[in-house]
Coordinates of C-alpha atoms in Angstrom, one line a residue:
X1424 CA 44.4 78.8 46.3
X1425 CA 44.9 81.9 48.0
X1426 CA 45.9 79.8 51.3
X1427 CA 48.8 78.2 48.8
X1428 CA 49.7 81.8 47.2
X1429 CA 50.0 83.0 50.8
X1430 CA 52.4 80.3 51.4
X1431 CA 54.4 80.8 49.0
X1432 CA 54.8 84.6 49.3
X1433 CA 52.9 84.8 46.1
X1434 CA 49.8 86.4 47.2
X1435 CA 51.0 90.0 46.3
X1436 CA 51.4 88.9 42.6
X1437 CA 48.1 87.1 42.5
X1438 CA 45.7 88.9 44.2
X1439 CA 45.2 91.9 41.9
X1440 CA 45.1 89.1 39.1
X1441 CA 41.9 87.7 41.4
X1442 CA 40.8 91.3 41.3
X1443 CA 40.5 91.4 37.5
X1444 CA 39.2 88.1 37.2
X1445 CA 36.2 89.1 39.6
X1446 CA 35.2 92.5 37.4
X1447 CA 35.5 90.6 34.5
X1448 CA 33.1 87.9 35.9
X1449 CA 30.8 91.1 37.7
X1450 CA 30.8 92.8 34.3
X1451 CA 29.7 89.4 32.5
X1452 CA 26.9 89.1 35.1
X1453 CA 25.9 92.3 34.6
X1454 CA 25.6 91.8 30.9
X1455 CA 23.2 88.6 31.5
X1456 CA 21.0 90.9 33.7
X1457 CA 20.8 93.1 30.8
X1458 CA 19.7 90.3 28.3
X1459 CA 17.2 88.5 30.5
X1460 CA 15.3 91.7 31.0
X1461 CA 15.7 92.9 27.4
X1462 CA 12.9 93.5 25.3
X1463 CA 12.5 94.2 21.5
X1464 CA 10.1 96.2 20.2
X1465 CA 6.7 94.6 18.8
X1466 CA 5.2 96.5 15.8
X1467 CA 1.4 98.6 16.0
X1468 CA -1.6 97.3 14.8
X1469 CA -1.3 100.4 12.3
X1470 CA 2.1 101.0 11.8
X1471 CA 3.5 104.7 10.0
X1472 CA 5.7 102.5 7.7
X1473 CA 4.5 99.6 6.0
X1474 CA 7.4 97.4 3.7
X1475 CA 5.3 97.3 0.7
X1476 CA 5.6 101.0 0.1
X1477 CA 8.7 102.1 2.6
X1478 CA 11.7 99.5 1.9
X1479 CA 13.9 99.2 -0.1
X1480 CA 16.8 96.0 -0.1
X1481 CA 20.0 97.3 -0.8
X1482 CA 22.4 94.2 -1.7
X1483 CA 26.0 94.8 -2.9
X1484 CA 27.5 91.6 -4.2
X1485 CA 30.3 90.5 -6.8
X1486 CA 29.7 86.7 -6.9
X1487 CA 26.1 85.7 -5.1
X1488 CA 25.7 81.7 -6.0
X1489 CA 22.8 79.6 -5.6
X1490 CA 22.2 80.8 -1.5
X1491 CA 21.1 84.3 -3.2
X1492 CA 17.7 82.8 -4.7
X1493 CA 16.7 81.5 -1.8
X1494 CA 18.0 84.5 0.6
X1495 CA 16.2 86.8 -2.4
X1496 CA 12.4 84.7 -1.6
X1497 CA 13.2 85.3 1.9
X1498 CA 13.1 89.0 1.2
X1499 CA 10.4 88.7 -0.9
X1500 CA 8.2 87.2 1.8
X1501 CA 8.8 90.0 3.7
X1502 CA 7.1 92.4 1.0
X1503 CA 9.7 95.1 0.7
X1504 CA 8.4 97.7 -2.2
X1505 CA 11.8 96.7 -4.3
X1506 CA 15.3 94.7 -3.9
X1507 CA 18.5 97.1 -6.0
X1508 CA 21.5 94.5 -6.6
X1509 CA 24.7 96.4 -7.3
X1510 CA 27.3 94.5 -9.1
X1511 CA 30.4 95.2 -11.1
X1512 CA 29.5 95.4 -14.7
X1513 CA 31.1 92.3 -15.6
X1514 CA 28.5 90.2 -13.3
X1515 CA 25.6 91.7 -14.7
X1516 CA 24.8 89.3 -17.2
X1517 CA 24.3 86.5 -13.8
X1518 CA 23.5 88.5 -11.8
X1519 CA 20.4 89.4 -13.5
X1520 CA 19.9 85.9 -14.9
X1521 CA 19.8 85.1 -11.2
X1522 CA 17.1 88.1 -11.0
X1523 CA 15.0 86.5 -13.6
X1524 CA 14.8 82.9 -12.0
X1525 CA 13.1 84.5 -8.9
X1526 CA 10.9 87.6 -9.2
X1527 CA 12.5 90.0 -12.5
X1528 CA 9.6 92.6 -11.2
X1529 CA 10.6 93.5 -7.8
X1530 CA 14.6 93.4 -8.4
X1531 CA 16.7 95.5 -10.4
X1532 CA 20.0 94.8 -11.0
X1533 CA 22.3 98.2 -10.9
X1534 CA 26.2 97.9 -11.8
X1535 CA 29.7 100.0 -10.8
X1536 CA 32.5 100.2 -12.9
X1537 CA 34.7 98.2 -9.8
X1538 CA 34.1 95.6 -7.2
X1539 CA 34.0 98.1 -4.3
X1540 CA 31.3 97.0 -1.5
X1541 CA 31.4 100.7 -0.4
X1542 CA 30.9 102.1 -3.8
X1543 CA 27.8 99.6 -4.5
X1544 CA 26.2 100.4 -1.0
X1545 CA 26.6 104.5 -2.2
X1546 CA 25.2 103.3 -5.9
X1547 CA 22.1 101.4 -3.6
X1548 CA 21.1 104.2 -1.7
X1549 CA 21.1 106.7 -4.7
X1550 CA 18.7 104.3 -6.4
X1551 CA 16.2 104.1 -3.3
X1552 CA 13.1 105.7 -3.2
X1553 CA 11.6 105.0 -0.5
X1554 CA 12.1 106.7 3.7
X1555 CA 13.4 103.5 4.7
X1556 CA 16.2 101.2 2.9
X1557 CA 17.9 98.0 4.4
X1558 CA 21.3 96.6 3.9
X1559 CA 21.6 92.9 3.0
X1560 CA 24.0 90.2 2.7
X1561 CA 23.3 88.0 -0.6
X1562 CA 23.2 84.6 1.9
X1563 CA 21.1 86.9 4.2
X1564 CA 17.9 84.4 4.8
X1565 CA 15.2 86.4 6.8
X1566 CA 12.2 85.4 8.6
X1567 CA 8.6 86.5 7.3
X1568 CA 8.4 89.2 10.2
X1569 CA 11.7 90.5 9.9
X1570 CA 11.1 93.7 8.1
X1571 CA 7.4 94.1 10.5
X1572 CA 9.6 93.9 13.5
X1573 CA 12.7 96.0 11.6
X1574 CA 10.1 98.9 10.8
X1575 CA 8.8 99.0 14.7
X1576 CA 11.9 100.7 15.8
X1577 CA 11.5 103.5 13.3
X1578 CA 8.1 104.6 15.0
X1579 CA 10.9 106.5 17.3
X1580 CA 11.6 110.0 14.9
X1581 CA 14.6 110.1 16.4
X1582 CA 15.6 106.5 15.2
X1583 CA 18.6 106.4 12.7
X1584 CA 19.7 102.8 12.7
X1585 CA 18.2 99.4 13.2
X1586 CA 20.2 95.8 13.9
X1587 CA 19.1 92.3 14.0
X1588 CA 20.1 88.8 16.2
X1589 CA 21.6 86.5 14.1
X1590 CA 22.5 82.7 13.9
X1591 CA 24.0 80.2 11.6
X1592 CA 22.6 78.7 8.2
X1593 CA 24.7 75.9 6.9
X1594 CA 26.3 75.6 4.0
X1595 CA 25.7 71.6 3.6
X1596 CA 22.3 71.4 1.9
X1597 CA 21.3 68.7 4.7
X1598 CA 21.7 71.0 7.7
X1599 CA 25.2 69.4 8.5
X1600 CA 27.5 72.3 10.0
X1601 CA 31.5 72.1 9.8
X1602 CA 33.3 72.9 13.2
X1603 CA 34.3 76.0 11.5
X1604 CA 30.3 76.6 11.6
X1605 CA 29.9 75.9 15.1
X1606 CA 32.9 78.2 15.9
X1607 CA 30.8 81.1 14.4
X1608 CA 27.6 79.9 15.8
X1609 CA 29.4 80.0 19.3
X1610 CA 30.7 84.1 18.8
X1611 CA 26.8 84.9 17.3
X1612 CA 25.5 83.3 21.1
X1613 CA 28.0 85.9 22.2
X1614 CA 27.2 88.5 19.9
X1615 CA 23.4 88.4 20.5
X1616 CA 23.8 88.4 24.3
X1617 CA 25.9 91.5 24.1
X1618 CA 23.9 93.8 21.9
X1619 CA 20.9 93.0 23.4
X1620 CA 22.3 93.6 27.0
X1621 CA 24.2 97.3 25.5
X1622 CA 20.6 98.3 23.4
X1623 CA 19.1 97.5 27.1
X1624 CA 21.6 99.4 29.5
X1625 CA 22.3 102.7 27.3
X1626 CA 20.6 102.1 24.0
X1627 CA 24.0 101.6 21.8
X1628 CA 25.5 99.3 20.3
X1629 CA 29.0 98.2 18.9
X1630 CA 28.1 97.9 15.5
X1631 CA 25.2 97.2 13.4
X1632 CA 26.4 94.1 11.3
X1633 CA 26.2 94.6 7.7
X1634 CA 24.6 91.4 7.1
X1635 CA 21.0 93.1 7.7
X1636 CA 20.8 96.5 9.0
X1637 CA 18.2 99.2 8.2
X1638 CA 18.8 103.0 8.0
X1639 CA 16.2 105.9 7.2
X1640 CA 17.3 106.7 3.4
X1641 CA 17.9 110.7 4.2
X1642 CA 20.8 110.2 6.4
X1643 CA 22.6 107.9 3.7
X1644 CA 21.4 110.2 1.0
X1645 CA 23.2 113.5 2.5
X1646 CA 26.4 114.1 0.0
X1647 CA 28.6 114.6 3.2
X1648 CA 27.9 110.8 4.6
X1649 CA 28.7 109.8 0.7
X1650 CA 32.3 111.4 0.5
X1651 CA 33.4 110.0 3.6
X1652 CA 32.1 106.9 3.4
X1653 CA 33.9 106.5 0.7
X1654 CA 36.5 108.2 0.9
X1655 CA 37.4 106.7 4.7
X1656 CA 41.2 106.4 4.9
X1657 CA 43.0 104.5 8.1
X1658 CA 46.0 106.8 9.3
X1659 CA 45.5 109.2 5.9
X1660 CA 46.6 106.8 3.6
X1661 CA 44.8 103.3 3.8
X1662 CA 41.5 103.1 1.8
X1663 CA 39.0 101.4 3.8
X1664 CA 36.8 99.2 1.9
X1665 CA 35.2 96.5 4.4
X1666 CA 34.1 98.0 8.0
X1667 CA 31.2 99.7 6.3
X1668 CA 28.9 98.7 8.8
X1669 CA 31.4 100.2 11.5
X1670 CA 31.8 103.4 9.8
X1671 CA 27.4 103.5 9.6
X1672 CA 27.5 102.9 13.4
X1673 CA 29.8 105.3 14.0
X1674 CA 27.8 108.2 12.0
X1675 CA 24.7 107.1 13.4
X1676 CA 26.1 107.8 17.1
X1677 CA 28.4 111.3 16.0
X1678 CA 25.3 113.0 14.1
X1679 CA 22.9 112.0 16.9
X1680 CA 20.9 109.6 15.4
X1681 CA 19.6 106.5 18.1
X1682 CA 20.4 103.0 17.1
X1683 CA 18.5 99.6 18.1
X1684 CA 18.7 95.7 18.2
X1685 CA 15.8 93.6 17.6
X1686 CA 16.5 90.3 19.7
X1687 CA 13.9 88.3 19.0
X1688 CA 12.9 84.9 17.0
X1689 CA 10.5 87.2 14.8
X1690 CA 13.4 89.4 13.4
X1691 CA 16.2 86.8 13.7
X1692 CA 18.7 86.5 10.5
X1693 CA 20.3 83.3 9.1
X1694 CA 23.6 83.1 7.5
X1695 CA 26.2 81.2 6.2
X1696 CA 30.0 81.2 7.6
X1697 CA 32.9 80.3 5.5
X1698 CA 32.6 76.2 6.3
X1699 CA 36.1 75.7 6.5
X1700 CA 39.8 77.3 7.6
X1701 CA 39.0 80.5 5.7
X1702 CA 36.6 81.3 8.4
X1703 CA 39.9 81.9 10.9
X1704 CA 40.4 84.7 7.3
X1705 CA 37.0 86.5 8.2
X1706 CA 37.7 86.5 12.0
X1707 CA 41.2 88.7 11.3
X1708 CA 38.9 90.8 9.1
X1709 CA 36.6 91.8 11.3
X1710 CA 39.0 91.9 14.5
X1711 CA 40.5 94.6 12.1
X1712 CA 37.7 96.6 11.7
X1713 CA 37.0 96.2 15.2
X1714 CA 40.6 97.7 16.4
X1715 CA 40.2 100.8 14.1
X1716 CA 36.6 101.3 14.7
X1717 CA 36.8 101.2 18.6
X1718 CA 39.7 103.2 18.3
X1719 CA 38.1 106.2 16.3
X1720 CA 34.9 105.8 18.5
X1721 CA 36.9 106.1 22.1
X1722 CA 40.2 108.3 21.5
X1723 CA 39.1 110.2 17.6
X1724 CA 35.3 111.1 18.2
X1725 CA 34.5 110.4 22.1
X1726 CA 30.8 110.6 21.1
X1727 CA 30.4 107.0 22.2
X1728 CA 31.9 108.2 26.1
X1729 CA 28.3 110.4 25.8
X1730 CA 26.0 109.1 24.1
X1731 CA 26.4 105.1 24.9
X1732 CA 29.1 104.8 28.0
X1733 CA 28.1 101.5 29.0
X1734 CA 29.3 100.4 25.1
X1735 CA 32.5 102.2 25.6
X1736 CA 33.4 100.6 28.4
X1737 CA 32.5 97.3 26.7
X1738 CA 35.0 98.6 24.1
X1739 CA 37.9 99.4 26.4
X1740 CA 37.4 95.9 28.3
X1741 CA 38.1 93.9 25.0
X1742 CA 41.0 95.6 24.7
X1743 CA 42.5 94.6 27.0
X1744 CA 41.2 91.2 27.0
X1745 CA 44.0 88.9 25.1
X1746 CA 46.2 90.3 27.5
X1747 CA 43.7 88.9 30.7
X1748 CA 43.2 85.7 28.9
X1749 CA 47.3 85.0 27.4
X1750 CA 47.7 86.1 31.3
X1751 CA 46.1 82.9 32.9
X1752 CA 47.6 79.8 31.7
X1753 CA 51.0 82.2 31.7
X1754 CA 50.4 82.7 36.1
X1755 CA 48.8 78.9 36.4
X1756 CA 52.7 77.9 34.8
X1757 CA 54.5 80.5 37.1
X1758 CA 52.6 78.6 40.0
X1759 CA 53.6 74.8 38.9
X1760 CA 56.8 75.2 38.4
X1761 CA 57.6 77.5 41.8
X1762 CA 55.4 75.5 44.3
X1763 CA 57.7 72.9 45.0
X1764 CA 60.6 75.4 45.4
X1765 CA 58.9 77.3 47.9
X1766 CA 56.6 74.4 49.4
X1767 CA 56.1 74.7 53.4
X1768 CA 55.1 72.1 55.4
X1769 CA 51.6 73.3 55.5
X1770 CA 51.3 73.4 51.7
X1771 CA 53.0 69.9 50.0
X1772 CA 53.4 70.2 46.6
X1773 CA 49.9 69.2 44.0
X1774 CA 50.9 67.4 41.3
X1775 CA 51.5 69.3 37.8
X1776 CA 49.0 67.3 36.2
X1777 CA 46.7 68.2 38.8
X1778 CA 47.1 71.8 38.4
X1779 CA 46.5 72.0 34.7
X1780 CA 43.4 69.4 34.8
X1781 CA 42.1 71.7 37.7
X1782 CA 43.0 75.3 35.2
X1783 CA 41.3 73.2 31.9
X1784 CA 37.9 72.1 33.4
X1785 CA 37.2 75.3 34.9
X1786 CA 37.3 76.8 31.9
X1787 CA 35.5 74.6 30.1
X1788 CA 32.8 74.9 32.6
X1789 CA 32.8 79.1 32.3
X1790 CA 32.8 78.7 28.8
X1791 CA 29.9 76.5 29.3
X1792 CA 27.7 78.4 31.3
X1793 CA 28.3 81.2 28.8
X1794 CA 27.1 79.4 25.8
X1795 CA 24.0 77.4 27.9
X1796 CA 21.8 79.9 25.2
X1797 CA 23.3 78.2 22.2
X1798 CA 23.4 74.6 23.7
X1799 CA 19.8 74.5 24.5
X1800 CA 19.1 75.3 21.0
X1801 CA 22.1 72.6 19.5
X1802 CA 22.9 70.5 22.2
X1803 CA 25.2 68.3 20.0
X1804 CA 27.6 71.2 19.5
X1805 CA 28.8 70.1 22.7
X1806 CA 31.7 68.2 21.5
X1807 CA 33.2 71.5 20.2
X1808 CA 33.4 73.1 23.8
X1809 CA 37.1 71.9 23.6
X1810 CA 37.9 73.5 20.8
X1811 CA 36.1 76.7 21.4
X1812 CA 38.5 77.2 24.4
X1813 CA 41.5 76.5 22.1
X1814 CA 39.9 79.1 19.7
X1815 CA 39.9 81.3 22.4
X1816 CA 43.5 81.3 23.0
X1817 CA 43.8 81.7 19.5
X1818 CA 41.7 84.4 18.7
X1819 CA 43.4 86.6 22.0
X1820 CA 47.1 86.1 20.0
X1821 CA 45.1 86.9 16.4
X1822 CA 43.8 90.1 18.3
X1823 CA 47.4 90.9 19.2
X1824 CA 48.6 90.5 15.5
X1825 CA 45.6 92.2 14.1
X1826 CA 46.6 95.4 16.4
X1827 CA 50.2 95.4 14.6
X1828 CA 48.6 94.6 11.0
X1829 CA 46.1 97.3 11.2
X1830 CA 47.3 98.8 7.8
X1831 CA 46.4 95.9 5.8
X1832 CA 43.1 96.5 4.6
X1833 CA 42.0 93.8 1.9
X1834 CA 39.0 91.3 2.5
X1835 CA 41.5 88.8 2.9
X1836 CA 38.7 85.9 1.9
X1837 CA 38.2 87.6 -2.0
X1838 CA 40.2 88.1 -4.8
X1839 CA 39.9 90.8 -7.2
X1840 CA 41.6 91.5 -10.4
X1841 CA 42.9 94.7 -8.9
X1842 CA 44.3 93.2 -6.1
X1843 CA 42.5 94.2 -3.4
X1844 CA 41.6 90.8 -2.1
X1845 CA 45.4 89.7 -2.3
X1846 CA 46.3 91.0 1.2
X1847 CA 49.0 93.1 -0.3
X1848 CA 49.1 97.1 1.1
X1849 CA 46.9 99.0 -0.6
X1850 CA 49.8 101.5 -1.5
X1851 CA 49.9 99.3 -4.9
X1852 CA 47.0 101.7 -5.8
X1853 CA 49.7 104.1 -6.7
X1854 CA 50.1 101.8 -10.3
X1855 CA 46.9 103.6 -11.2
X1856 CA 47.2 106.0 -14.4
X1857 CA 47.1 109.6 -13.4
X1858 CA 44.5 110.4 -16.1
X1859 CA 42.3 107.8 -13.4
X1860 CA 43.7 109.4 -10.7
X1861 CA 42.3 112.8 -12.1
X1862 CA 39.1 110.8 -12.6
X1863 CA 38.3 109.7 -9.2
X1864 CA 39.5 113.1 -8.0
X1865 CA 37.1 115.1 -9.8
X1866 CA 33.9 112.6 -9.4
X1867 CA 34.5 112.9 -5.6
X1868 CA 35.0 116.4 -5.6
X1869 CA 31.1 116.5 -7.0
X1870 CA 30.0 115.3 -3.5
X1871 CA 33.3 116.8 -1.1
X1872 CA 31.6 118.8 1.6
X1873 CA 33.7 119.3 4.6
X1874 CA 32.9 118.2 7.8
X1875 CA 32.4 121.8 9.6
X1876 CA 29.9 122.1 6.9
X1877 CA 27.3 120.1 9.1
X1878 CA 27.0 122.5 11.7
X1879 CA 25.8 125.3 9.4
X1880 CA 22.0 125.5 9.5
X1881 CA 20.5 124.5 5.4
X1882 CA 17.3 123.6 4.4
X1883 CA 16.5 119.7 3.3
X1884 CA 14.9 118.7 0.1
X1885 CA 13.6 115.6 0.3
X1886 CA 14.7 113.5 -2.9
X1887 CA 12.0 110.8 -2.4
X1888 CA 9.3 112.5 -1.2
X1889 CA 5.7 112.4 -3.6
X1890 CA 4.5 115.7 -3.7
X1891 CA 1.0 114.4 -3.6
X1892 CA 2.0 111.8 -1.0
X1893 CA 0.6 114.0 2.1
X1894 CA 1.8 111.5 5.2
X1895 CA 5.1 111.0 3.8
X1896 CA 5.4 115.0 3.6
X1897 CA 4.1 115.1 7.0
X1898 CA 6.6 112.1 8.5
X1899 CA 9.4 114.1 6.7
X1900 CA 8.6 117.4 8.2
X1901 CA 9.0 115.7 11.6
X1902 CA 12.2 114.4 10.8
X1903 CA 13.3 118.0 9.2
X1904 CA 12.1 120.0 12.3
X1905 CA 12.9 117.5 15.4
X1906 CA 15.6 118.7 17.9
X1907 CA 17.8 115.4 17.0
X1908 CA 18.2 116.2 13.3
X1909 CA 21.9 117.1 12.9
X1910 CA 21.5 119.7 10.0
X1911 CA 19.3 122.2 12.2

């Protein structure tokens, strides 16, 4: 190709185009490295947390079906000391019958007066007594070592956050997964490969997915995480209510706290993917989140340059990767249609047929090799290879529109009476009553503290801790007096 390109008196145009193409592929090998040689952490014979007495499940939900009983046994295997399901009020009454068909002794149900996941996951950690609470997804299905291998990474004082691998639980009763399922299965492959190669090179990670991820309770509990979590605002004036797992990330980096993903069969999480073209709804969601998050991380806070440079890199490559990708077939078009314009007698003219059939199956074989982890697991998914390349494409021009769109900031898959699933700007919030608007303003101003606050030096009160509960005084005082706490 590059004899052709010289030909031609293209080989000025395409060469640096060759040169991105090799880092990209360098970087991608480097990645692989990192993931073969990963390892996850195995728990001690005599661990310093135990699940029965230091976890709590945190689950905010507004409409958990059927799939919640049997994530909610799942959980249950795992001997947590309690599961906290907050609710809006008016799904109580389900919620809790819901409760009551599995184990009513080991779940309470908890209710806000509004469907806000952010809200819930505040009224969750408020209602946790124990050092260690985990987030959860209602069709979150765990594996009986999951919390074991979880609490392994908290033997580190100076661990804040804890992820997990994921993979795809179908909705079909039978096991039969939708394209749309394989599609997601395909980005998880991705997914695990990446964090597991980023926990391995600089010990960070891009974000801790909501789904399941575990967090010491102090951190969450402090009233200066609580007003900005939710009170998080895109450009001053978009209320973010999804990208809470972001934001955690985030905080977790900017106050010091380490972060770590378990890769591993033992702490691997199963869930369920919207089974049809709502999926392509989530994807625009998340890419979203992803935009403002990376944003804030590499221009706003520059911890992540710091603390985890191998993951900002990692962010400032997939920024610029719809335009690499868009690039390609946009070159391999400028190339057909000029090579028989500008054909010398060394160099006849290939067919345009040729040229694309060439272009297509070397993709597909890249995209291959990249997914072999997934294909050796579900060898029949196979047949969506084609379509995964065609998502691809898709997903780079989404990326775009998602980067021009980034003040929409509804679910996009949810409806609420209030509108915020609708899609619609979230200025309509300005229809609220001002005698609410005085309401929220004065309940947030119980917990405002601002953000130069943090560096001031206060003493910590721990909220959970049993007086006559001697280790976990002792565990705490660690915490309290270790060179990584951010209040010292």
């Amino acid at each position: 190709m590059l004899y052709l390109t010289d030909d031609l008196g293209l080989l000025p145009f395409f060469l640096p185009l060759g040169v991105i193409g090799f880092y990209r592929y360098l970087w991608y090998f480097i990645r692989v490295i990192a993931w073969l040689t990963y390892k996850p952490r195995r728990p001690k014979a005599n661990p310093t947390y135990r699940s029965e007495e230091d976890v709590t499940i945190i689950v905010p939900t507004i409409d958990a079906g059927e799939e919640f009983k049997i994530a909610a046994r799942s959980w249950l295997a795992c001997k947590p000391k309690e599961i906290v399901i907050i609710t809006e009020t008016q799904m109580r009454g389900p919620l809790q019958e819901l409760a009551n068909e599995v184990d009513p002794s080991r779940i309470r149900v908890l209710t806000v007066p509004k469907a806000n996941k952010r809200l819930q996951m505040v009224a969750g950690v408020n209602a946790t007594s124990t050092e260690i609470l985990v987030f959860a997804d209602d069709d979150a299905i765990w594996k009986p070592t999951m919390l074991d291998y979880i609490l392994a990474c908290f033997e580190d004082l100076k661990m804040g956050g804890v992820g997990t691998s994921q993979t795809v639980h179908a909705v079909d009763p039978n096991g039969h997964q939708t394209i749309w399922e394989i599609l997601a299965g395909f980005r998880l492959t991705s997914r695990n490969i990446e964090i597991a190669a980023s926990t391995h090179i600089d010990g960070g990670i891009c974000c801790l997915s909501g789904r399941t991820a575990a967090y010491r309770t102090l951190i969450l509990k402090d009233p200066a995480f609580q007003h900005c979590f939710t009170n998080d605002l895109w450009l001053g004036k978009y209320p973010l209510n999804s990208g809470d797992d972001k934001f955690l990330t985030r905080w977790m980096c900017s106050h010091g706290w380490n972060t770590y993903a378990q890769v591993c069969k033992e702490a691997e999480l199963f869930s369920t993917f919207k089974n049809n073209w709502r999926f392509v709804k989530q994807v625009l969601r998340w890419t979203r989140n992803t935009w403002r998050s990376d944003f804030r991380s590499l221009f706003t806070e520059r911890y992540i340059w710091r603390r985890h440079p191998y993951v900002a890199f990692t962010m400032v490559d997939k920024i610029f990767n719809p335009l690499t990708l868009l690039a390609g077939p946009i070159l391999v078009g400028v190339f057909s249609s000029l090579q028989e314009q500008r054909a010398g007698p060394s160099n006849p003219p290939l067919p345009a047929w040729n040229i694309a059939v060439s272009y297509i199956c070397w993709l597909l074989v890249t995209r291959f090799v990249k997914l072999i982890p997934h294909f050796l697991r579900r060898p029949l998914d196979i047949w969506v290879l084609p379509f995964w390349l065609i998502f691809n494409y898709y997903f780079a021009i989404m990326k775009i529109y998602a980067l021009f769109t980034l003040h929409v900031t509804a679910w996009g898959t949810r409806t609420f009476t209030n509108g915020e699933g609708l899609g619609a700007p979230m200025e309509e919030e300005k229809n609220i009553s001002s005698s609410d608007n005085t309401t929220m303003y004065n309940e947030q101003q119980q917990v405002k503290i601002e953000m130069s606050d943090m560096s001031q030096t206060r003493t910590i009160h721990d909220p959970f801790a049993d007086d006559s509960d001697t280790e976990q005084q002792k565990r705490y005082k660690q915490l309290q007096h270790h060179p990584n706490n951010p209040y010292r």
